[in-house]
Short mmCIF file of N, CA, C and O in Angstrom, two decimals:
data_model
loop_
_atom_site.label_atom_id
_atom_site.label_comp_id
_atom_site.label_asym_id
_atom_site.label_seq_id
_atom_site.Cartn_x
_atom_site.Cartn_y
_atom_site.Cartn_z
N UNK A 1 217.23 6.88 -69.07
CA UNK A 1 215.75 6.51 -69.47
C UNK A 1 215.36 7.71 -69.65
O UNK A 1 214.67 8.26 -71.03
N UNK A 2 215.71 8.73 -69.18
CA UNK A 2 215.12 9.77 -68.89
C UNK A 2 215.47 10.83 -70.21
O UNK A 2 214.86 11.70 -70.46
N UNK A 3 216.48 11.07 -70.34
CA UNK A 3 217.34 11.32 -72.13
C UNK A 3 217.06 10.66 -72.97
O UNK A 3 216.73 11.16 -74.05
N UNK A 4 216.86 9.62 -72.75
CA UNK A 4 216.29 8.74 -74.23
C UNK A 4 215.23 8.70 -74.41
O UNK A 4 214.91 9.12 -76.12
N UNK A 5 213.70 9.17 -73.68
CA UNK A 5 212.23 9.24 -74.15
C UNK A 5 212.41 10.50 -75.24
O UNK A 5 211.75 10.74 -75.95
N UNK A 6 212.68 12.32 -74.80
CA UNK A 6 212.72 13.35 -75.27
C UNK A 6 213.46 12.97 -76.87
O UNK A 6 213.01 13.52 -78.19
N UNK A 7 214.70 12.40 -76.86
CA UNK A 7 215.70 12.03 -77.91
C UNK A 7 214.60 11.43 -79.02
O UNK A 7 215.04 11.69 -79.64
N UNK A 8 214.19 10.46 -78.64
CA UNK A 8 213.51 9.26 -79.44
C UNK A 8 212.30 10.34 -79.70
O UNK A 8 212.11 10.20 -80.97
N UNK A 9 211.59 11.11 -78.73
CA UNK A 9 210.43 11.96 -79.46
C UNK A 9 210.90 13.09 -80.34
O UNK A 9 210.18 12.75 -81.80
N UNK A 10 211.80 13.57 -80.62
CA UNK A 10 212.21 14.32 -81.36
C UNK A 10 212.67 13.61 -82.82
O UNK A 10 212.20 13.96 -83.62
N UNK A 11 213.42 12.15 -82.66
CA UNK A 11 213.42 11.58 -84.01
C UNK A 11 211.84 11.40 -84.98
O UNK A 11 212.27 11.30 -85.39
N UNK A 12 211.26 10.69 -84.01
CA UNK A 12 210.18 10.45 -84.69
C UNK A 12 209.01 11.60 -85.29
O UNK A 12 208.58 11.46 -86.15
N UNK A 13 209.76 13.10 -84.59
CA UNK A 13 208.92 13.65 -85.10
C UNK A 13 209.21 14.17 -86.37
O UNK A 13 208.92 14.78 -87.05
N UNK A 14 210.78 14.54 -86.33
CA UNK A 14 211.54 14.82 -87.65
C UNK A 14 211.27 13.51 -88.42
O UNK A 14 211.20 13.61 -89.90
N UNK A 15 211.10 12.39 -88.42
CA UNK A 15 211.03 11.58 -89.43
C UNK A 15 209.82 11.47 -90.06
O UNK A 15 209.19 10.62 -91.37
N UNK A 16 208.20 11.52 -89.24
CA UNK A 16 207.51 11.84 -89.82
C UNK A 16 206.91 13.03 -90.70
O UNK A 16 207.10 13.86 -90.57
N UNK A 17 206.61 12.27 -91.47
CA UNK A 17 206.14 13.34 -92.61
C UNK A 17 205.00 14.46 -92.67
O UNK A 17 204.13 14.30 -91.61
N UNK A 18 205.51 15.53 -92.89
CA UNK A 18 205.08 16.66 -92.42
C UNK A 18 203.70 16.44 -93.20
O UNK A 18 204.00 16.17 -94.13
N UNK A 19 202.49 17.75 -92.83
CA UNK A 19 201.13 17.42 -93.42
C UNK A 19 201.46 18.73 -94.41
O UNK A 19 202.18 19.59 -94.14
N UNK A 20 201.05 17.45 -95.85
CA UNK A 20 201.48 18.66 -96.86
C UNK A 20 200.86 20.14 -96.74
O UNK A 20 199.48 20.25 -96.74
N UNK A 21 201.08 21.03 -96.52
CA UNK A 21 200.45 22.66 -95.97
C UNK A 21 200.21 23.20 -97.47
O UNK A 21 199.38 23.77 -97.83
N UNK A 22 200.82 22.67 -98.67
CA UNK A 22 200.97 22.54 -100.30
C UNK A 22 199.04 22.84 -100.09
O UNK A 22 198.36 23.22 -101.21
N UNK A 23 198.81 21.00 -99.80
CA UNK A 23 197.44 20.85 -99.62
C UNK A 23 196.41 21.37 -99.32
O UNK A 23 195.27 21.96 -99.92
N UNK A 24 196.53 21.85 -98.17
CA UNK A 24 195.50 22.55 -97.50
C UNK A 24 195.42 23.96 -98.58
O UNK A 24 194.48 24.51 -98.98
N UNK A 25 196.49 24.35 -98.73
CA UNK A 25 196.75 26.22 -99.59
C UNK A 25 196.10 25.73 -100.50
O UNK A 25 195.37 26.72 -101.18
N UNK A 26 196.36 24.65 -101.29
CA UNK A 26 195.51 24.42 -102.61
C UNK A 26 193.97 24.55 -102.57
O UNK A 26 193.29 24.80 -103.84
N UNK A 27 193.74 23.43 -101.93
CA UNK A 27 192.35 23.57 -101.36
C UNK A 27 191.40 24.54 -101.29
O UNK A 27 190.90 24.83 -101.66
N UNK A 28 192.00 25.42 -100.66
CA UNK A 28 191.18 26.67 -100.02
C UNK A 28 191.63 27.52 -100.99
O UNK A 28 190.47 28.09 -101.65
N UNK A 29 192.54 27.85 -101.77
CA UNK A 29 192.12 28.65 -103.42
C UNK A 29 191.48 28.06 -104.60
O UNK A 29 190.91 28.35 -105.30
N UNK A 30 191.28 26.64 -104.79
CA UNK A 30 190.46 26.12 -105.39
C UNK A 30 188.78 26.25 -105.12
O UNK A 30 188.10 26.91 -105.93
N UNK A 31 188.77 26.05 -103.60
CA UNK A 31 187.39 26.41 -103.26
C UNK A 31 186.84 28.29 -103.24
O UNK A 31 185.79 27.97 -103.79
N UNK A 32 187.92 28.67 -103.50
CA UNK A 32 187.78 29.98 -103.94
C UNK A 32 187.37 30.26 -104.98
O UNK A 32 186.52 31.13 -105.10
N UNK A 33 188.18 29.91 -106.34
CA UNK A 33 187.42 29.47 -107.54
C UNK A 33 186.43 29.01 -107.83
O UNK A 33 185.59 30.07 -108.41
N UNK A 34 185.72 28.47 -107.09
CA UNK A 34 184.50 27.76 -106.69
C UNK A 34 183.76 28.78 -106.73
O UNK A 34 182.42 29.31 -107.13
N UNK A 35 183.87 29.31 -105.44
CA UNK A 35 183.12 30.64 -105.11
C UNK A 35 182.81 31.86 -105.62
O UNK A 35 181.67 32.38 -106.27
N UNK A 36 184.24 31.89 -106.21
CA UNK A 36 184.22 32.95 -107.62
C UNK A 36 183.20 32.82 -108.61
O UNK A 36 182.20 34.09 -108.71
N UNK A 37 183.18 31.85 -109.03
CA UNK A 37 182.46 31.22 -109.81
C UNK A 37 180.77 31.41 -109.71
O UNK A 37 179.89 31.63 -110.56
N UNK A 38 180.13 30.58 -108.21
CA UNK A 38 179.02 30.47 -108.28
C UNK A 38 178.82 32.23 -107.72
O UNK A 38 177.82 32.30 -108.53
N UNK A 39 179.14 33.21 -107.24
CA UNK A 39 178.98 34.39 -107.38
C UNK A 39 178.70 35.10 -108.85
O UNK A 39 178.44 35.70 -109.10
N UNK A 40 179.84 35.27 -109.74
CA UNK A 40 179.47 35.39 -110.81
C UNK A 40 178.29 35.08 -112.27
O UNK A 40 177.72 35.46 -112.26
N UNK A 41 178.27 33.46 -111.44
CA UNK A 41 176.97 32.94 -112.42
C UNK A 41 175.81 33.67 -111.37
O UNK A 41 174.85 34.44 -112.57
N UNK A 42 175.82 33.76 -110.37
CA UNK A 42 174.23 34.31 -109.97
C UNK A 42 174.51 35.51 -110.06
O UNK A 42 173.48 36.32 -110.38
N UNK A 43 175.56 36.79 -110.77
CA UNK A 43 175.61 37.88 -111.02
C UNK A 43 174.88 37.86 -112.43
O UNK A 43 174.84 38.82 -113.03
N UNK A 44 175.04 36.68 -113.34
CA UNK A 44 174.95 36.73 -114.75
C UNK A 44 175.69 37.17 -115.31
O UNK A 44 175.70 37.16 -116.73
N UNK A 45 177.05 36.44 -115.02
CA UNK A 45 178.32 37.39 -115.88
C UNK A 45 179.30 35.82 -115.79
O UNK A 45 180.08 35.30 -115.43
N UNK A 46 178.86 35.32 -117.38
CA UNK A 46 179.27 34.33 -117.66
C UNK A 46 181.29 34.48 -117.70
O UNK A 46 181.91 34.02 -117.86
N UNK A 47 181.25 35.72 -118.48
CA UNK A 47 183.12 35.89 -119.02
C UNK A 47 183.66 35.91 -117.58
O UNK A 47 184.80 35.56 -117.60
N UNK A 48 183.19 36.30 -116.31
CA UNK A 48 183.72 36.29 -114.77
C UNK A 48 183.89 34.92 -114.26
O UNK A 48 184.39 34.17 -114.17
N UNK A 49 182.61 34.17 -114.88
CA UNK A 49 182.14 32.71 -114.56
C UNK A 49 183.64 31.31 -115.49
O UNK A 49 184.31 30.66 -114.48
N UNK A 50 183.90 31.84 -116.48
CA UNK A 50 184.60 31.79 -117.10
C UNK A 50 185.97 31.86 -116.42
O UNK A 50 187.46 31.07 -117.28
N UNK A 51 186.46 32.63 -115.84
CA UNK A 51 188.02 33.13 -115.68
C UNK A 51 188.61 31.76 -114.68
O UNK A 51 189.67 31.58 -114.31
N UNK A 52 187.33 31.18 -114.11
CA UNK A 52 187.94 29.82 -113.86
C UNK A 52 188.56 28.29 -114.40
O UNK A 52 188.79 28.00 -113.93
N UNK A 53 188.66 29.21 -115.78
CA UNK A 53 189.18 27.98 -116.85
C UNK A 53 190.42 28.13 -117.44
O UNK A 53 190.32 29.61 -117.60
N UNK A 54 191.04 27.33 -117.54
CA UNK A 54 192.48 27.82 -117.97
C UNK A 54 191.69 28.11 -120.32
O UNK A 54 191.18 27.38 -120.67
N UNK A 55 192.62 29.24 -119.90
CA UNK A 55 192.35 30.03 -121.28
C UNK A 55 193.18 29.00 -122.60
O UNK A 55 194.65 29.33 -122.14
N UNK A 56 192.88 28.06 -122.78
CA UNK A 56 193.68 27.17 -123.56
C UNK A 56 192.88 26.18 -124.61
O UNK A 56 191.77 26.24 -124.36
N UNK A 57 193.36 26.39 -125.92
CA UNK A 57 192.71 25.06 -126.47
C UNK A 57 192.74 23.90 -126.61
O UNK A 57 191.69 23.39 -126.75
N UNK A 58 193.11 23.24 -124.96
CA UNK A 58 193.20 22.07 -124.76
C UNK A 58 192.03 21.68 -123.52
O UNK A 58 191.67 20.70 -123.03
N UNK A 59 191.17 23.17 -123.17
CA UNK A 59 190.29 22.74 -121.95
C UNK A 59 189.29 21.92 -122.71
O UNK A 59 188.86 22.36 -123.65
N UNK A 60 188.69 21.17 -121.86
CA UNK A 60 187.61 20.44 -122.52
C UNK A 60 186.56 20.73 -121.44
O UNK A 60 186.84 20.13 -119.99
N UNK A 61 185.53 20.52 -122.26
CA UNK A 61 183.67 19.95 -121.22
C UNK A 61 183.07 19.55 -121.84
O UNK A 61 183.26 18.91 -123.34
N UNK A 62 182.95 18.56 -120.92
CA UNK A 62 181.95 16.82 -121.64
C UNK A 62 180.50 17.01 -120.70
O UNK A 62 180.96 17.04 -119.69
N UNK A 63 179.47 17.07 -121.62
CA UNK A 63 178.68 17.27 -121.00
C UNK A 63 177.14 16.12 -122.10
O UNK A 63 178.07 14.74 -122.02
N UNK A 64 176.53 16.84 -122.13
CA UNK A 64 175.41 15.95 -123.22
C UNK A 64 176.47 16.14 -124.96
O UNK A 64 176.44 14.77 -125.54
N UNK A 65 177.11 16.84 -125.06
CA UNK A 65 178.79 17.00 -126.38
C UNK A 65 179.76 17.37 -125.53
O UNK A 65 179.89 17.28 -124.77
N UNK A 66 181.14 16.66 -126.36
CA UNK A 66 182.23 17.29 -125.92
C UNK A 66 182.65 19.17 -126.36
O UNK A 66 182.99 18.79 -128.39
N UNK A 67 183.43 19.72 -125.73
CA UNK A 67 183.59 20.53 -126.17
C UNK A 67 184.88 21.35 -126.24
O UNK A 67 185.08 20.92 -124.48
N UNK A 68 185.93 21.03 -126.84
CA UNK A 68 187.05 21.41 -126.58
C UNK A 68 187.75 23.08 -127.25
O UNK A 68 187.30 23.38 -128.09
N UNK A 69 188.53 23.87 -126.29
CA UNK A 69 188.90 24.45 -126.16
C UNK A 69 188.52 25.98 -125.35
O UNK A 69 187.22 26.11 -125.27
N UNK A 70 188.88 26.83 -124.60
CA UNK A 70 188.05 27.94 -123.77
C UNK A 70 186.89 28.85 -124.37
O UNK A 70 186.37 28.81 -123.95
N UNK A 71 186.99 28.57 -125.80
CA UNK A 71 186.80 29.54 -126.19
C UNK A 71 185.14 29.05 -126.51
O UNK A 71 184.11 29.21 -126.63
N UNK A 72 185.47 27.65 -126.88
CA UNK A 72 184.20 26.78 -127.30
C UNK A 72 183.56 26.42 -125.93
O UNK A 72 182.15 26.37 -126.33
N UNK A 73 184.17 25.99 -124.81
CA UNK A 73 183.77 26.06 -123.88
C UNK A 73 182.14 27.27 -123.45
O UNK A 73 181.54 27.54 -123.03
N UNK A 74 183.22 28.46 -123.67
CA UNK A 74 182.67 30.00 -123.71
C UNK A 74 181.29 30.20 -124.40
O UNK A 74 179.90 30.52 -123.99
N UNK A 75 181.51 29.39 -125.85
CA UNK A 75 180.44 29.52 -126.34
C UNK A 75 179.33 28.59 -125.72
O UNK A 75 177.82 29.39 -126.11
N UNK A 76 179.58 27.53 -125.51
CA UNK A 76 178.34 26.57 -124.93
C UNK A 76 177.88 27.43 -123.86
O UNK A 76 176.17 27.14 -123.73
N UNK A 77 178.38 27.87 -123.05
CA UNK A 77 177.60 28.14 -122.01
C UNK A 77 176.60 29.66 -122.26
O UNK A 77 175.76 29.22 -121.90
N UNK A 78 177.01 30.30 -123.00
CA UNK A 78 176.23 31.78 -123.54
C UNK A 78 175.65 31.05 -124.18
O UNK A 78 174.57 31.90 -124.63
N UNK A 79 175.47 30.52 -125.10
CA UNK A 79 174.10 29.51 -126.21
C UNK A 79 173.58 29.02 -125.07
O UNK A 79 172.18 29.31 -125.35
N UNK A 80 174.10 28.01 -124.14
CA UNK A 80 172.47 27.49 -123.35
C UNK A 80 172.05 28.14 -122.50
O UNK A 80 171.16 27.72 -121.83
N UNK A 81 173.09 29.24 -122.27
CA UNK A 81 172.52 30.41 -120.67
C UNK A 81 172.63 31.79 -121.21
O UNK A 81 172.91 32.40 -120.79
N UNK A 82 171.54 32.08 -121.82
CA UNK A 82 171.73 33.00 -122.56
C UNK A 82 170.79 33.92 -121.91
O UNK A 82 171.02 35.47 -122.32
N UNK A 83 170.50 33.93 -120.97
CA UNK A 83 169.17 35.23 -120.02
C UNK A 83 169.47 34.56 -118.81
O UNK A 83 170.23 33.50 -118.69
N UNK A 84 169.63 35.73 -118.25
CA UNK A 84 169.47 35.46 -116.82
C UNK A 84 168.66 34.39 -116.41
O UNK A 84 168.90 33.82 -114.95
N UNK A 85 167.33 34.79 -116.56
CA UNK A 85 166.08 33.58 -116.33
C UNK A 85 166.74 32.04 -116.56
O UNK A 85 166.68 31.25 -115.63
N UNK A 86 167.66 32.12 -117.90
CA UNK A 86 168.23 30.50 -118.13
C UNK A 86 169.05 29.98 -117.08
O UNK A 86 169.11 28.86 -116.70
N UNK A 87 170.05 31.15 -116.35
CA UNK A 87 171.18 30.99 -115.87
C UNK A 87 170.39 30.33 -114.16
O UNK A 87 171.06 29.64 -113.46
N UNK A 88 169.74 31.08 -113.73
CA UNK A 88 169.06 31.22 -112.50
C UNK A 88 170.12 31.51 -111.51
O UNK A 88 170.77 32.16 -111.27
N UNK A 89 169.85 30.77 -110.22
CA UNK A 89 171.33 30.81 -108.90
C UNK A 89 171.37 29.50 -109.18
O UNK A 89 170.63 28.05 -108.75
N UNK A 90 172.93 29.31 -109.06
CA UNK A 90 173.80 28.36 -108.95
C UNK A 90 174.22 28.24 -107.50
O UNK A 90 174.71 29.50 -106.38
N UNK A 91 174.27 26.96 -106.71
CA UNK A 91 175.02 25.96 -105.88
C UNK A 91 175.75 25.18 -106.38
O UNK A 91 175.04 24.49 -107.06
N UNK A 92 176.68 24.63 -105.04
CA UNK A 92 177.60 23.29 -105.20
C UNK A 92 177.32 23.03 -104.04
O UNK A 92 177.46 23.82 -103.34
N UNK A 93 177.50 21.88 -103.87
CA UNK A 93 177.08 21.24 -102.66
C UNK A 93 178.04 19.82 -102.88
O UNK A 93 178.66 19.67 -104.26
N UNK A 94 178.65 19.03 -101.86
CA UNK A 94 179.21 18.19 -101.71
C UNK A 94 181.07 17.80 -102.03
O UNK A 94 181.07 16.77 -102.78
N UNK A 95 181.32 19.42 -102.10
CA UNK A 95 182.55 19.26 -103.21
C UNK A 95 183.37 18.48 -102.09
O UNK A 95 183.95 18.79 -100.63
N UNK A 96 184.41 17.81 -102.85
CA UNK A 96 185.35 16.69 -102.37
C UNK A 96 186.58 17.24 -103.08
O UNK A 96 186.41 17.39 -104.49
N UNK A 97 188.03 17.55 -102.72
CA UNK A 97 188.95 18.24 -103.36
C UNK A 97 189.79 17.03 -103.55
O UNK A 97 190.36 16.28 -101.94
N UNK A 98 190.42 16.34 -104.23
CA UNK A 98 191.33 15.32 -104.26
C UNK A 98 193.09 15.89 -104.56
O UNK A 98 192.84 16.26 -106.28
N UNK A 99 193.79 16.42 -104.05
CA UNK A 99 195.15 16.24 -104.78
C UNK A 99 195.90 15.13 -105.66
O UNK A 99 195.83 14.31 -105.11
N UNK A 100 196.44 15.68 -106.53
CA UNK A 100 196.82 14.56 -107.99
C UNK A 100 198.34 15.62 -107.95
O UNK A 100 198.77 15.39 -108.57
N UNK A 101 199.00 15.35 -106.73
CA UNK A 101 200.47 16.44 -107.02
C UNK A 101 200.06 17.62 -106.30
O UNK A 101 199.54 18.00 -105.73
N UNK A 102 201.68 18.37 -106.48
CA UNK A 102 201.37 19.61 -106.23
C UNK A 102 200.90 20.63 -107.37
O UNK A 102 200.11 21.87 -107.20
N UNK A 103 200.40 20.26 -108.80
CA UNK A 103 199.99 21.21 -109.44
C UNK A 103 198.69 20.49 -110.45
O UNK A 103 198.41 21.20 -110.96
N UNK A 104 198.13 19.69 -109.47
CA UNK A 104 196.73 18.82 -110.32
C UNK A 104 195.72 18.48 -109.02
O UNK A 104 196.24 17.77 -107.53
N UNK A 105 194.33 18.74 -109.41
CA UNK A 105 193.79 17.93 -108.19
C UNK A 105 192.40 17.49 -109.58
O UNK A 105 191.76 17.97 -110.24
N UNK A 106 191.75 16.68 -108.94
CA UNK A 106 190.27 16.71 -109.42
C UNK A 106 189.11 16.71 -107.82
O UNK A 106 189.75 16.87 -106.85
N UNK A 107 188.31 17.48 -108.17
CA UNK A 107 187.29 17.79 -107.19
C UNK A 107 185.66 17.31 -107.89
O UNK A 107 185.67 17.42 -108.96
N UNK A 108 185.32 16.85 -106.96
CA UNK A 108 183.71 16.45 -107.35
C UNK A 108 182.79 16.74 -106.96
O UNK A 108 183.30 17.87 -105.89
N UNK A 109 181.48 16.80 -106.94
CA UNK A 109 180.38 17.94 -106.50
C UNK A 109 179.42 17.35 -107.19
O UNK A 109 179.70 16.82 -108.82
N UNK A 110 178.42 18.10 -106.40
CA UNK A 110 177.11 18.52 -107.07
C UNK A 110 176.55 19.88 -107.80
O UNK A 110 177.18 20.71 -106.72
N UNK A 111 175.87 20.03 -108.49
CA UNK A 111 175.63 21.50 -108.81
C UNK A 111 173.58 21.63 -108.70
O UNK A 111 173.27 20.64 -108.84
N UNK A 112 173.25 22.57 -108.26
CA UNK A 112 172.11 22.71 -108.17
C UNK A 112 171.59 24.28 -109.13
O UNK A 112 171.96 24.86 -108.73
N UNK A 113 170.85 24.30 -110.20
CA UNK A 113 170.49 25.63 -110.57
C UNK A 113 169.04 25.50 -110.19
O UNK A 113 168.39 24.73 -110.89
N UNK A 114 168.69 26.95 -109.55
CA UNK A 114 166.82 27.05 -109.20
C UNK A 114 166.79 28.09 -110.14
O UNK A 114 167.40 29.31 -110.27
N UNK A 115 165.65 27.73 -110.69
CA UNK A 115 165.23 28.48 -111.76
C UNK A 115 163.55 28.69 -111.98
O UNK A 115 163.10 27.94 -111.98
N UNK A 116 162.80 29.45 -112.36
CA UNK A 116 161.93 29.97 -112.94
C UNK A 116 161.28 28.64 -113.89
O UNK A 116 162.37 28.11 -114.80
N UNK A 117 160.06 28.64 -114.00
CA UNK A 117 159.84 27.78 -114.87
C UNK A 117 160.20 28.43 -116.50
O UNK A 117 159.97 27.79 -117.32
N UNK A 118 160.12 29.62 -116.78
CA UNK A 118 160.20 30.33 -117.62
C UNK A 118 161.98 30.16 -118.22
O UNK A 118 162.39 30.74 -119.17
N UNK A 119 162.47 29.73 -117.30
CA UNK A 119 164.04 29.93 -117.38
C UNK A 119 164.47 28.44 -117.19
O UNK A 119 166.12 28.12 -118.32
N UNK A 120 163.47 27.77 -117.73
CA UNK A 120 163.50 26.02 -117.59
C UNK A 120 163.56 25.56 -116.62
O UNK A 120 163.43 23.94 -117.01
N UNK A 121 163.02 25.76 -115.72
CA UNK A 121 162.94 25.08 -114.10
C UNK A 121 163.87 24.86 -113.76
O UNK A 121 165.16 24.55 -114.20
N UNK A 122 164.51 24.29 -112.30
CA UNK A 122 165.35 23.94 -111.76
C UNK A 122 165.93 22.65 -112.55
O UNK A 122 165.87 21.81 -112.68
N UNK A 123 167.69 22.47 -112.40
CA UNK A 123 167.97 21.82 -112.94
C UNK A 123 169.55 21.36 -112.06
O UNK A 123 169.97 22.15 -111.21
N UNK A 124 169.47 19.84 -111.70
CA UNK A 124 171.06 19.37 -111.11
C UNK A 124 171.81 18.46 -111.63
O UNK A 124 171.01 17.63 -112.96
N UNK A 125 172.39 18.34 -110.90
CA UNK A 125 173.61 17.17 -111.72
C UNK A 125 175.16 16.98 -111.03
O UNK A 125 175.18 17.40 -109.93
N UNK A 126 175.42 16.34 -111.16
CA UNK A 126 177.03 15.96 -110.56
C UNK A 126 177.88 16.19 -111.56
O UNK A 126 178.06 16.77 -112.78
N UNK A 127 179.17 16.69 -111.35
CA UNK A 127 180.23 16.50 -112.38
C UNK A 127 181.57 16.39 -111.60
O UNK A 127 181.86 16.50 -110.38
N UNK A 128 182.56 16.50 -112.22
CA UNK A 128 183.99 16.24 -111.94
C UNK A 128 184.72 17.07 -112.49
O UNK A 128 184.45 17.50 -113.94
N UNK A 129 185.77 17.71 -111.75
CA UNK A 129 186.64 18.65 -112.54
C UNK A 129 188.49 18.63 -112.12
O UNK A 129 188.80 18.26 -111.32
N UNK A 130 188.97 18.48 -113.44
CA UNK A 130 190.69 18.31 -113.27
C UNK A 130 191.03 19.66 -112.90
O UNK A 130 190.55 20.43 -114.14
N UNK A 131 191.47 20.28 -112.11
CA UNK A 131 192.42 21.55 -112.02
C UNK A 131 193.83 21.28 -112.70
O UNK A 131 194.75 20.14 -111.75
N UNK A 132 194.13 22.36 -113.14
CA UNK A 132 196.25 22.60 -113.05
C UNK A 132 196.15 23.69 -112.56
O UNK A 132 195.47 24.97 -112.78
N UNK A 133 197.46 23.94 -111.91
CA UNK A 133 198.30 24.97 -110.95
C UNK A 133 198.75 25.53 -112.07
O UNK A 133 199.90 24.91 -112.70
N UNK A 134 198.68 26.72 -112.38
CA UNK A 134 199.48 27.52 -113.47
C UNK A 134 199.96 29.04 -113.07
O UNK A 134 199.46 29.06 -111.97
N UNK A 135 200.17 29.59 -113.19
CA UNK A 135 201.06 31.37 -112.85
C UNK A 135 199.50 32.28 -112.85
O UNK A 135 199.71 33.00 -112.16
N UNK A 136 198.63 32.04 -113.26
CA UNK A 136 197.64 32.69 -113.20
C UNK A 136 196.77 32.04 -111.72
O UNK A 136 195.69 32.72 -111.22
N UNK A 137 197.11 31.02 -111.43
CA UNK A 137 196.69 30.18 -110.44
C UNK A 137 195.64 28.86 -110.36
O UNK A 137 196.00 28.67 -111.91
N UNK A 138 195.10 28.49 -109.61
CA UNK A 138 194.41 27.37 -110.14
C UNK A 138 193.05 27.24 -111.08
O UNK A 138 192.39 28.41 -111.04
N UNK A 139 192.97 26.52 -112.11
CA UNK A 139 192.56 26.41 -113.14
C UNK A 139 191.46 25.06 -113.41
O UNK A 139 192.52 24.40 -113.82
N UNK A 140 190.98 25.12 -114.34
CA UNK A 140 189.79 23.78 -114.33
C UNK A 140 190.32 23.73 -116.33
O UNK A 140 190.22 24.79 -116.92
N UNK A 141 191.12 22.58 -115.83
CA UNK A 141 191.32 22.21 -117.53
C UNK A 141 189.98 20.77 -118.11
O UNK A 141 190.34 21.28 -119.59
N UNK A 142 189.89 20.46 -117.33
CA UNK A 142 188.65 19.33 -117.93
C UNK A 142 187.73 19.50 -116.78
O UNK A 142 187.56 19.54 -115.68
N UNK A 143 186.17 19.57 -117.87
CA UNK A 143 185.11 19.59 -116.87
C UNK A 143 183.75 18.69 -117.31
O UNK A 143 183.27 18.74 -118.55
N UNK A 144 183.47 17.64 -116.35
CA UNK A 144 182.59 16.77 -116.67
C UNK A 144 181.46 16.81 -116.20
O UNK A 144 181.42 16.39 -115.29
N UNK A 145 180.40 17.45 -116.44
CA UNK A 145 179.10 17.64 -115.86
C UNK A 145 177.97 17.18 -116.13
O UNK A 145 178.05 16.87 -117.57
N UNK A 146 177.61 16.26 -115.64
CA UNK A 146 176.16 15.50 -115.99
C UNK A 146 175.15 15.69 -115.21
O UNK A 146 174.93 16.10 -114.14
#
């Protein structure tokens, strides 16, 4: 019996599915892209902020309107946030990352812009982001923000 228990333990450990390390690595990488976006935004650098989006004609932003294509999403941000005052200071909260396999993920969360009245006043809302892993790393392919 004393030989049986360690042997069974080894078999159980061998058969137990390993914790997916890729999911932890992917979540960390996605959270880093989001942190980089917040830093870029708070510097007033929309070009750097947009590096978190996949440069593709299929990249989509859904808000009050729908924009398709990386350039249209960029143009929307630059038109809506044309000054540092309008951009304000960005914070993300309540971030939840859910893996959809090894190459896709969904992130939900809340955003808050702290802005002076001259910049439009504070703004906040919720978002869902669909991410794709590419050769460049994790990038947003669909952004639904309200």
